[in-house]
mmCIF file of C-alpha atoms in Angstrom:
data_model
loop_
_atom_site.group_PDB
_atom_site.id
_atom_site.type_symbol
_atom_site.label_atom_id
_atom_site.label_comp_id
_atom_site.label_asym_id
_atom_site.label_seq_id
_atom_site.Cartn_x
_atom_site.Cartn_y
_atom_site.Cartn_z
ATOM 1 C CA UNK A 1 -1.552 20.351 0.814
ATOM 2 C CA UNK A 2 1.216 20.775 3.393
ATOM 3 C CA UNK A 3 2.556 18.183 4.671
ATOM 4 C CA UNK A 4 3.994 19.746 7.847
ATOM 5 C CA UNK A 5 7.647 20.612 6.045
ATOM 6 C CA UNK A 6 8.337 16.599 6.864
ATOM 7 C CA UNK A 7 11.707 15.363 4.759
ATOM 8 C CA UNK A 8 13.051 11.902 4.871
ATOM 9 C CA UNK A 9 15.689 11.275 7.451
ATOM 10 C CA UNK A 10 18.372 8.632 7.439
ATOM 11 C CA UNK A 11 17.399 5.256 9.467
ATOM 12 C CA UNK A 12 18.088 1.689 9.063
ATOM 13 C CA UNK A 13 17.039 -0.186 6.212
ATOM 14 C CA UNK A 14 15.883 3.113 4.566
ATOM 15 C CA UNK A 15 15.380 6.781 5.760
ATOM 16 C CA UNK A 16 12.297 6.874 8.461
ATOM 17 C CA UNK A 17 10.279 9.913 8.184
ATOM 18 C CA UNK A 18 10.386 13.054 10.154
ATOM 19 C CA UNK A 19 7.348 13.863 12.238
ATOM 20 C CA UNK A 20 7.031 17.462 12.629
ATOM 21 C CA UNK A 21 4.104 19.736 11.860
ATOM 22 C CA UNK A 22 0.692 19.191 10.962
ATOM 23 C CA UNK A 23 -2.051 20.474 8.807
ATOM 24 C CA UNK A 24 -3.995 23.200 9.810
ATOM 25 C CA UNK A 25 -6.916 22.284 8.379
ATOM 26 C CA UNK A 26 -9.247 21.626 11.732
ATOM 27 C CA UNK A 27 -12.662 20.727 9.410
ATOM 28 C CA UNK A 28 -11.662 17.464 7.989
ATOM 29 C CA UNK A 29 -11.061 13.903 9.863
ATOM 30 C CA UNK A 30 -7.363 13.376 10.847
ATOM 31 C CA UNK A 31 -5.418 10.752 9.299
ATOM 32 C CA UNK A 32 -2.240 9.696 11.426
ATOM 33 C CA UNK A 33 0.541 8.650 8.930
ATOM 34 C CA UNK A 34 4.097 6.573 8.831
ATOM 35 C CA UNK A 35 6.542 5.061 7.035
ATOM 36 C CA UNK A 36 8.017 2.031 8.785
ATOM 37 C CA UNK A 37 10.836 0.641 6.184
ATOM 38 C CA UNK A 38 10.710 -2.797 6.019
ATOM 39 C CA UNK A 39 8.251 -4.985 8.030
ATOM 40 C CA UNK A 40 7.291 -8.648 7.887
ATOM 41 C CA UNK A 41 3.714 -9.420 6.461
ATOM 42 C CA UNK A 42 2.662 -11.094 9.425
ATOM 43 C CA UNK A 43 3.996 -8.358 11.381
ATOM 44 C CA UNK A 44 2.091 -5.638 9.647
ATOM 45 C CA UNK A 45 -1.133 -7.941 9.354
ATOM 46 C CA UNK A 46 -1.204 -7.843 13.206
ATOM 47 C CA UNK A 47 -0.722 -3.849 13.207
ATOM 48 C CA UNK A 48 -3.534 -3.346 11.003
ATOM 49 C CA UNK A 49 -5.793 -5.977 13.124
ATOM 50 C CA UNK A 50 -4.922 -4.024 16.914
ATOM 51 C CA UNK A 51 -5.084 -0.329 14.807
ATOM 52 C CA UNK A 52 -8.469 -1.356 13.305
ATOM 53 C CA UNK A 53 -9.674 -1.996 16.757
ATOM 54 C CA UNK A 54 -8.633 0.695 18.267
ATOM 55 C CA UNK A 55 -10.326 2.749 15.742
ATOM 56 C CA UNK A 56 -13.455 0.786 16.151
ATOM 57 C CA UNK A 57 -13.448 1.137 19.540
ATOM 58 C CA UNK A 58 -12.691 4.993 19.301
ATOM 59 C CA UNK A 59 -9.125 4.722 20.914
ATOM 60 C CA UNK A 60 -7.577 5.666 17.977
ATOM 61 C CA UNK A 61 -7.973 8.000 14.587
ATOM 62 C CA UNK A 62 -7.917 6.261 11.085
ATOM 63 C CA UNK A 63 -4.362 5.807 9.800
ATOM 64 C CA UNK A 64 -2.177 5.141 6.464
ATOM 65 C CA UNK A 65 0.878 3.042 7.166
ATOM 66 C CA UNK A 66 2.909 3.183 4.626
ATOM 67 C CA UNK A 67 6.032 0.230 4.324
ATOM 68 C CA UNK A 68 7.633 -2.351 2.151
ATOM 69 C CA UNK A 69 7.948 -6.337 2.823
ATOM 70 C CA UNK A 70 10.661 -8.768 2.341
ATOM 71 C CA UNK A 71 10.002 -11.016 -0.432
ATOM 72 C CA UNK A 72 6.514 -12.543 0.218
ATOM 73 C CA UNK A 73 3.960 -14.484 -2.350
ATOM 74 C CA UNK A 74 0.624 -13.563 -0.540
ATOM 75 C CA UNK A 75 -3.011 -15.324 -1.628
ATOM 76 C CA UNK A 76 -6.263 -13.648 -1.566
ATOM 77 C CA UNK A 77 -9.649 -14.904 -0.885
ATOM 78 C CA UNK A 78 -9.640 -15.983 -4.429
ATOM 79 C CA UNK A 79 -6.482 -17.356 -4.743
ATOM 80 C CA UNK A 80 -5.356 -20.827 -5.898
ATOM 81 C CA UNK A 81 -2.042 -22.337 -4.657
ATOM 82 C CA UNK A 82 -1.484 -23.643 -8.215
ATOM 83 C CA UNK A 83 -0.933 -19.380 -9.181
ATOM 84 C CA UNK A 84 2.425 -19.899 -7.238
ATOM 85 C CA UNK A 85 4.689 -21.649 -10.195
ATOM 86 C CA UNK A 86 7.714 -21.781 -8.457
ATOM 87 C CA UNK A 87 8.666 -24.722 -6.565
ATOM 88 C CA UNK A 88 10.254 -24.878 -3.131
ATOM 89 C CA UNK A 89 13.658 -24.234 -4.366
ATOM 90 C CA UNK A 90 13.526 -21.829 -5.669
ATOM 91 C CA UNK A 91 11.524 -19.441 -3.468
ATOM 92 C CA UNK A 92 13.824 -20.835 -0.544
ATOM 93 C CA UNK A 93 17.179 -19.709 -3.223
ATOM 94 C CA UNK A 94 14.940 -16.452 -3.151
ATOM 95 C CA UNK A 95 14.609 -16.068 0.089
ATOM 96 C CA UNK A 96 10.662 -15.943 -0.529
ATOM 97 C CA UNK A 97 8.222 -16.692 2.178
ATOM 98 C CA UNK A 98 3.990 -17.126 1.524
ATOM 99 C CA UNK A 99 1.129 -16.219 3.623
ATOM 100 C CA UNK A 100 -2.181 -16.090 3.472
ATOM 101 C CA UNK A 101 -4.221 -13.291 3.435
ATOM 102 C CA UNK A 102 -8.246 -12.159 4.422
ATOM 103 C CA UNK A 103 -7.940 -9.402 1.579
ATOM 104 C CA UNK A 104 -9.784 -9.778 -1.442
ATOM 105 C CA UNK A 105 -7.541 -11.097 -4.607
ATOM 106 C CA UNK A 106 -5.545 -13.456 -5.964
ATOM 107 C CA UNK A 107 -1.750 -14.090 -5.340
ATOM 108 C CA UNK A 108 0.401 -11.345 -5.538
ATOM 109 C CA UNK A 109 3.938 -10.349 -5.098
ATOM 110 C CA UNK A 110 5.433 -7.743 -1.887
ATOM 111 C CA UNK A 111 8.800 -7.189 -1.646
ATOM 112 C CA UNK A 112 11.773 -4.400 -1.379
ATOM 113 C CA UNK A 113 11.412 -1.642 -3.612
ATOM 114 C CA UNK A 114 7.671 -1.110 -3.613
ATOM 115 C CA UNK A 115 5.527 1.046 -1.644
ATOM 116 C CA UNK A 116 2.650 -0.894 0.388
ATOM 117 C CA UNK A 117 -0.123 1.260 1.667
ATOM 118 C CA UNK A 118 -2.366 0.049 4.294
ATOM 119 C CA UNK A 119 -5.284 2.498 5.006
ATOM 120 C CA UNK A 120 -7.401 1.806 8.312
ATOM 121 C CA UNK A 121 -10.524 4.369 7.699
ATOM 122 C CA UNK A 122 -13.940 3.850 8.525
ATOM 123 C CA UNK A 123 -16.224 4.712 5.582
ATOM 124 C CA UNK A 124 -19.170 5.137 7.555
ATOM 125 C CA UNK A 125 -21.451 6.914 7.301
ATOM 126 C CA UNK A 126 -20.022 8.860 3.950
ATOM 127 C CA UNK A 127 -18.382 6.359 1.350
ATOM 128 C CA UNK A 128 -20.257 3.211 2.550
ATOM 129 C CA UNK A 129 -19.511 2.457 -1.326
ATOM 130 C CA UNK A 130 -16.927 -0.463 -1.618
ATOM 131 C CA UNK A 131 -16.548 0.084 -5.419
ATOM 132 C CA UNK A 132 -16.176 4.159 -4.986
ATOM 133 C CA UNK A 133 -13.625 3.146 -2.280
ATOM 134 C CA UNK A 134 -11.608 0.765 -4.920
ATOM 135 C CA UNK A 135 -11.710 3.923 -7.408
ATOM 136 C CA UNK A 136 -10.491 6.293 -4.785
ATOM 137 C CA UNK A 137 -7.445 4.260 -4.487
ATOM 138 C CA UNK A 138 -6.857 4.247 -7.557
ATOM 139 C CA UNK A 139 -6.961 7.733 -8.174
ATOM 140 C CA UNK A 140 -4.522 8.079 -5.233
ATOM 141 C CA UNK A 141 -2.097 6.065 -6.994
ATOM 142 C CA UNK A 142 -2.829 7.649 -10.536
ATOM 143 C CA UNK A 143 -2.262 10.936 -8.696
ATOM 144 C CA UNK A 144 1.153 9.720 -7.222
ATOM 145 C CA UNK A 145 2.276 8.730 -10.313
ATOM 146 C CA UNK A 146 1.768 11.753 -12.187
ATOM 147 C CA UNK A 147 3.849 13.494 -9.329
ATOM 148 C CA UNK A 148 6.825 11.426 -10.885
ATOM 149 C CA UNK A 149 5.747 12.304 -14.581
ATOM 150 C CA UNK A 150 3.698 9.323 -15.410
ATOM 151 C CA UNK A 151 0.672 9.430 -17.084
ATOM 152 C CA UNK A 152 -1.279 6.256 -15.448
ATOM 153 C CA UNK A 153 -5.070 5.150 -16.005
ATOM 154 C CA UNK A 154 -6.868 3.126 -13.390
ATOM 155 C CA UNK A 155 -8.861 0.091 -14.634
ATOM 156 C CA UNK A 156 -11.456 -1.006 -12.395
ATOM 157 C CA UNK A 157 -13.183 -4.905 -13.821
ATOM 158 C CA UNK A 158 -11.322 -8.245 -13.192
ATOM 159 C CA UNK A 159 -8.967 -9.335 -13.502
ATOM 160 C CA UNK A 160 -7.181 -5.834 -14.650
ATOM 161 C CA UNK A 161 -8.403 -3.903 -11.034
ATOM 162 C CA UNK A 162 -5.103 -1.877 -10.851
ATOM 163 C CA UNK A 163 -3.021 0.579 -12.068
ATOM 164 C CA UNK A 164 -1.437 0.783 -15.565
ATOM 165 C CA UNK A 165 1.199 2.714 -17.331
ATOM 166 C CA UNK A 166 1.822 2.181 -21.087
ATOM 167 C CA UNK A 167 -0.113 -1.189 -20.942
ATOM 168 C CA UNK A 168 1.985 -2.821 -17.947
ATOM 169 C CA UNK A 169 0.424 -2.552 -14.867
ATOM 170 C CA UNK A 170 2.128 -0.480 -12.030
ATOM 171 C CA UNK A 171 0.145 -1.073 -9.141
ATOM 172 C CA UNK A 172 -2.131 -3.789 -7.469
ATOM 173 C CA UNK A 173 -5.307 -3.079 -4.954
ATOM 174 C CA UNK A 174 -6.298 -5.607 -2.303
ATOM 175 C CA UNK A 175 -8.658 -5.269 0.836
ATOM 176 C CA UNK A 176 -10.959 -6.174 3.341
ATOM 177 C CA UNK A 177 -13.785 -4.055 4.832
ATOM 178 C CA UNK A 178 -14.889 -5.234 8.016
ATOM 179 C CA UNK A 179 -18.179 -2.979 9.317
ATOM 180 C CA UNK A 180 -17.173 -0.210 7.007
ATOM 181 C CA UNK A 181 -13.581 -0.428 8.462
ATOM 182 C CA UNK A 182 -10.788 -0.774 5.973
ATOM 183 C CA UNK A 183 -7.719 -3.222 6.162
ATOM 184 C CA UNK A 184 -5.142 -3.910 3.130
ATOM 185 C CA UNK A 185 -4.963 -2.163 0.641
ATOM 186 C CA UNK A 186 -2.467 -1.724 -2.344
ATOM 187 C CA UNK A 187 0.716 -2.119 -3.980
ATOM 188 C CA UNK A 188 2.971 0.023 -5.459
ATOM 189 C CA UNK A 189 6.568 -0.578 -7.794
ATOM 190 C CA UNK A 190 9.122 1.807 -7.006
ATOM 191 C CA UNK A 191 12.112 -0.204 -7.360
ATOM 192 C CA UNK A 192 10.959 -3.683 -7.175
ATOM 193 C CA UNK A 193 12.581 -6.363 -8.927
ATOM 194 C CA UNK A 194 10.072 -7.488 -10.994
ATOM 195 C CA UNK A 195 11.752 -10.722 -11.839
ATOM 196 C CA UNK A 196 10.093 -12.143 -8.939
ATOM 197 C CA UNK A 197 6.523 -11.626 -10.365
ATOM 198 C CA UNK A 198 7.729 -14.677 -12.410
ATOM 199 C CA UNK A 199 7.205 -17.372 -9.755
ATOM 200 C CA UNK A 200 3.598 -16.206 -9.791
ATOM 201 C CA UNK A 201 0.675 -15.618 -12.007
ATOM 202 C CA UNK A 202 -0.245 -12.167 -10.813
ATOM 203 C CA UNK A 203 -3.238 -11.534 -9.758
ATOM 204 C CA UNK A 204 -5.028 -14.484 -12.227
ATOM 205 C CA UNK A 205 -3.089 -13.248 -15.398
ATOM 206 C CA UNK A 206 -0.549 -15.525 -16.873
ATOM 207 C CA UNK A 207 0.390 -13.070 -19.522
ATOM 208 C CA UNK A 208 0.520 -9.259 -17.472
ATOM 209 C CA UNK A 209 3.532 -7.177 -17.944
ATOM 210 C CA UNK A 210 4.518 -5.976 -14.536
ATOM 211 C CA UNK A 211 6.346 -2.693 -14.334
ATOM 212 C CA UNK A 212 7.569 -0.136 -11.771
ATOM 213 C CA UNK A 213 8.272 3.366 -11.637
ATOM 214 C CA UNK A 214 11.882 2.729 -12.417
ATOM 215 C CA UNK A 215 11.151 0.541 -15.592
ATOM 216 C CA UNK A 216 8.907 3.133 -16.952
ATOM 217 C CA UNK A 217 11.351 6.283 -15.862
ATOM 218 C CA UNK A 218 14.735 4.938 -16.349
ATOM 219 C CA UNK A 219 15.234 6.142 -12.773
ATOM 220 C CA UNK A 220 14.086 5.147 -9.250
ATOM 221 C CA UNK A 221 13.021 8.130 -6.817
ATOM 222 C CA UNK A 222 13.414 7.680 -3.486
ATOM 223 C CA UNK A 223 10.672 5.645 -1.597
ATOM 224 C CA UNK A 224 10.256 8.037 0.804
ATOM 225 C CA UNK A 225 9.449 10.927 -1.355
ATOM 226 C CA UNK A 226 7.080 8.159 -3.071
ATOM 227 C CA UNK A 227 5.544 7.760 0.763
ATOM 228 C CA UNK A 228 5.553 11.624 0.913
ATOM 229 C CA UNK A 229 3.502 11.977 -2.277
ATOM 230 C CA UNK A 230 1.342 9.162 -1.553
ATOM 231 C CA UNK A 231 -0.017 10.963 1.698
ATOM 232 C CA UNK A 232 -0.815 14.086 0.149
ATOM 233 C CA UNK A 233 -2.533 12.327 -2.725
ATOM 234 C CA UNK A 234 -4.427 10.429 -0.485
ATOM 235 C CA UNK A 235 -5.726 13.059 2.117
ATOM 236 C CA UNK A 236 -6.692 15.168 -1.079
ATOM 237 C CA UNK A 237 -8.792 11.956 -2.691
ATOM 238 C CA UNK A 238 -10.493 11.640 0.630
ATOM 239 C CA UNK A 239 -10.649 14.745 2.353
ATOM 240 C CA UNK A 240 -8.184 14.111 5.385
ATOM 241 C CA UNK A 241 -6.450 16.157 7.697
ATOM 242 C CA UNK A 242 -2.917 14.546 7.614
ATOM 243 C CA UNK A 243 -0.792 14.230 11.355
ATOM 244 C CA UNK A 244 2.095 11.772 11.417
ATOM 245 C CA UNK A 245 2.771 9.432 13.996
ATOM 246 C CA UNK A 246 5.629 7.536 14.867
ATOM 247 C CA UNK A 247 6.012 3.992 14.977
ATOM 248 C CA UNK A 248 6.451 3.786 18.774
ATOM 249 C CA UNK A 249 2.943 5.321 18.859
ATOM 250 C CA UNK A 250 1.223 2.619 16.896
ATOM 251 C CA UNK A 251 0.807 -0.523 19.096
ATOM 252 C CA UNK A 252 -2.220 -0.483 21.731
ATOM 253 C CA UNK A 253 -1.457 0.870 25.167
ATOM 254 C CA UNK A 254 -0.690 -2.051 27.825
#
């Protein structure tokens, strides 16, 4: 799929993506992409609240927003405070923050170093299938992965719902469907430092191995090129027409 010729280009806190070109494919529903660097949770829980309205509303296509967080514990609908073991000093020695979260899941870790996707489709009328939707991430991120030479296997009943590579699991999935509109979504280690999935039992498991593409490789690829990957993967799993958008074109108009 082409991408448009985009290439990563130097910003703060990370290269920002270029936003030139656009598939020509006119048949299938456009999917308005970014990469934003680093954003705050709460911050990117309000952009996916205003850009799922204005897609419900019709103001606005369906998007992927691609990013990473600072450090952040975040609990599911299922979650239990008790899953966060560390105590108050250390996540404050950390740096770590918590926040709640209307996703489905447990408590789970976001921080520098991985790739967080946040897709804001509508799956009406065509996937109005929440598990098919769960295994079409999945295969996104299986497909991603094997663009960096890993060989990755989705496993889709609780509490494993992820991805894995060579039994450690690479990836986490968490979301909320709201009238067949999709908020959340997953998690991805690039680079994260995975000492920090310590504090917490992740995702209900007290004894998961966490790993990231740089544990498993030996080398970390740029995030970017991860975000890059991730969009073609995606618009190939679901049959999108990928356009990017730039951040400045995200928020509602005043």
């Amino acid at each position: 799929m082409d991408l448009g010729g985009q290439r990563p280009e130097q910003g703060n806190d990370g290269a920002r993506l270029a936003t030139h070109g656009v598939d020509s494919d006119q048949t299938r529903r456009v999917l308005r992409w970014t990469y934003l660097g680093r954003v705050a949770y709460q911050s990117a829980l309000e952009l996916q609240i205003d850009s799922r309205e204005q897609l419900r509303q019709g103001r606005a296509d369906e998007r992927l927003i691609l990013l990473q967080h600072p450090h952040t514990y975040t609990l599911g609908r299922s979650a239990d405070r008790g899953e966060i073991l560390a105590g108050s000093e250390w996540l404050a020695a950390r740096g770590v923050t918590i926040a709640e979260s209307d996703r489905g899941g447990q408590v789970t870790y976001h921080g520098p170093g991985q790739l967080v996707g946040y897709p804001i489709i509508n799956l009406d009328p065509d996937r109005r299938d929440i598990r098919r939707y769960m295994h079409d991430l999945q295969e996104v991120l299986v497909r991603t992965l094997a663009v960096f030479g890993l060989a990755a296997e989705a496993r889709h009943e609780q509490p494993e719902i992820g991805v894995w590579c060579a039994g450690r699991k690479v990836a986490s999935l968490g979301v909320h469907i709201s009238r067949w509109i999709t908020t959340h979504g997953f998690a991805l280690n690039v680079a994260t430092d995975l000492s920090y999935f310590s504090g917490i039992v992740p995702c209900g498991m007290p004894r998961v191995e966490m790993a990231s593409i740089e544990s498993l490789t030996g080398s970390a690829p740029e995030i970017e090129h991860v975000a890059l990957a991730c969009v073609e993967c995606f618009c190939d799993v679901f049959d999108r027409q990928p356009q990017p958008i730039r951040p400045e074109e995200l928020a509602s108009p005043t």
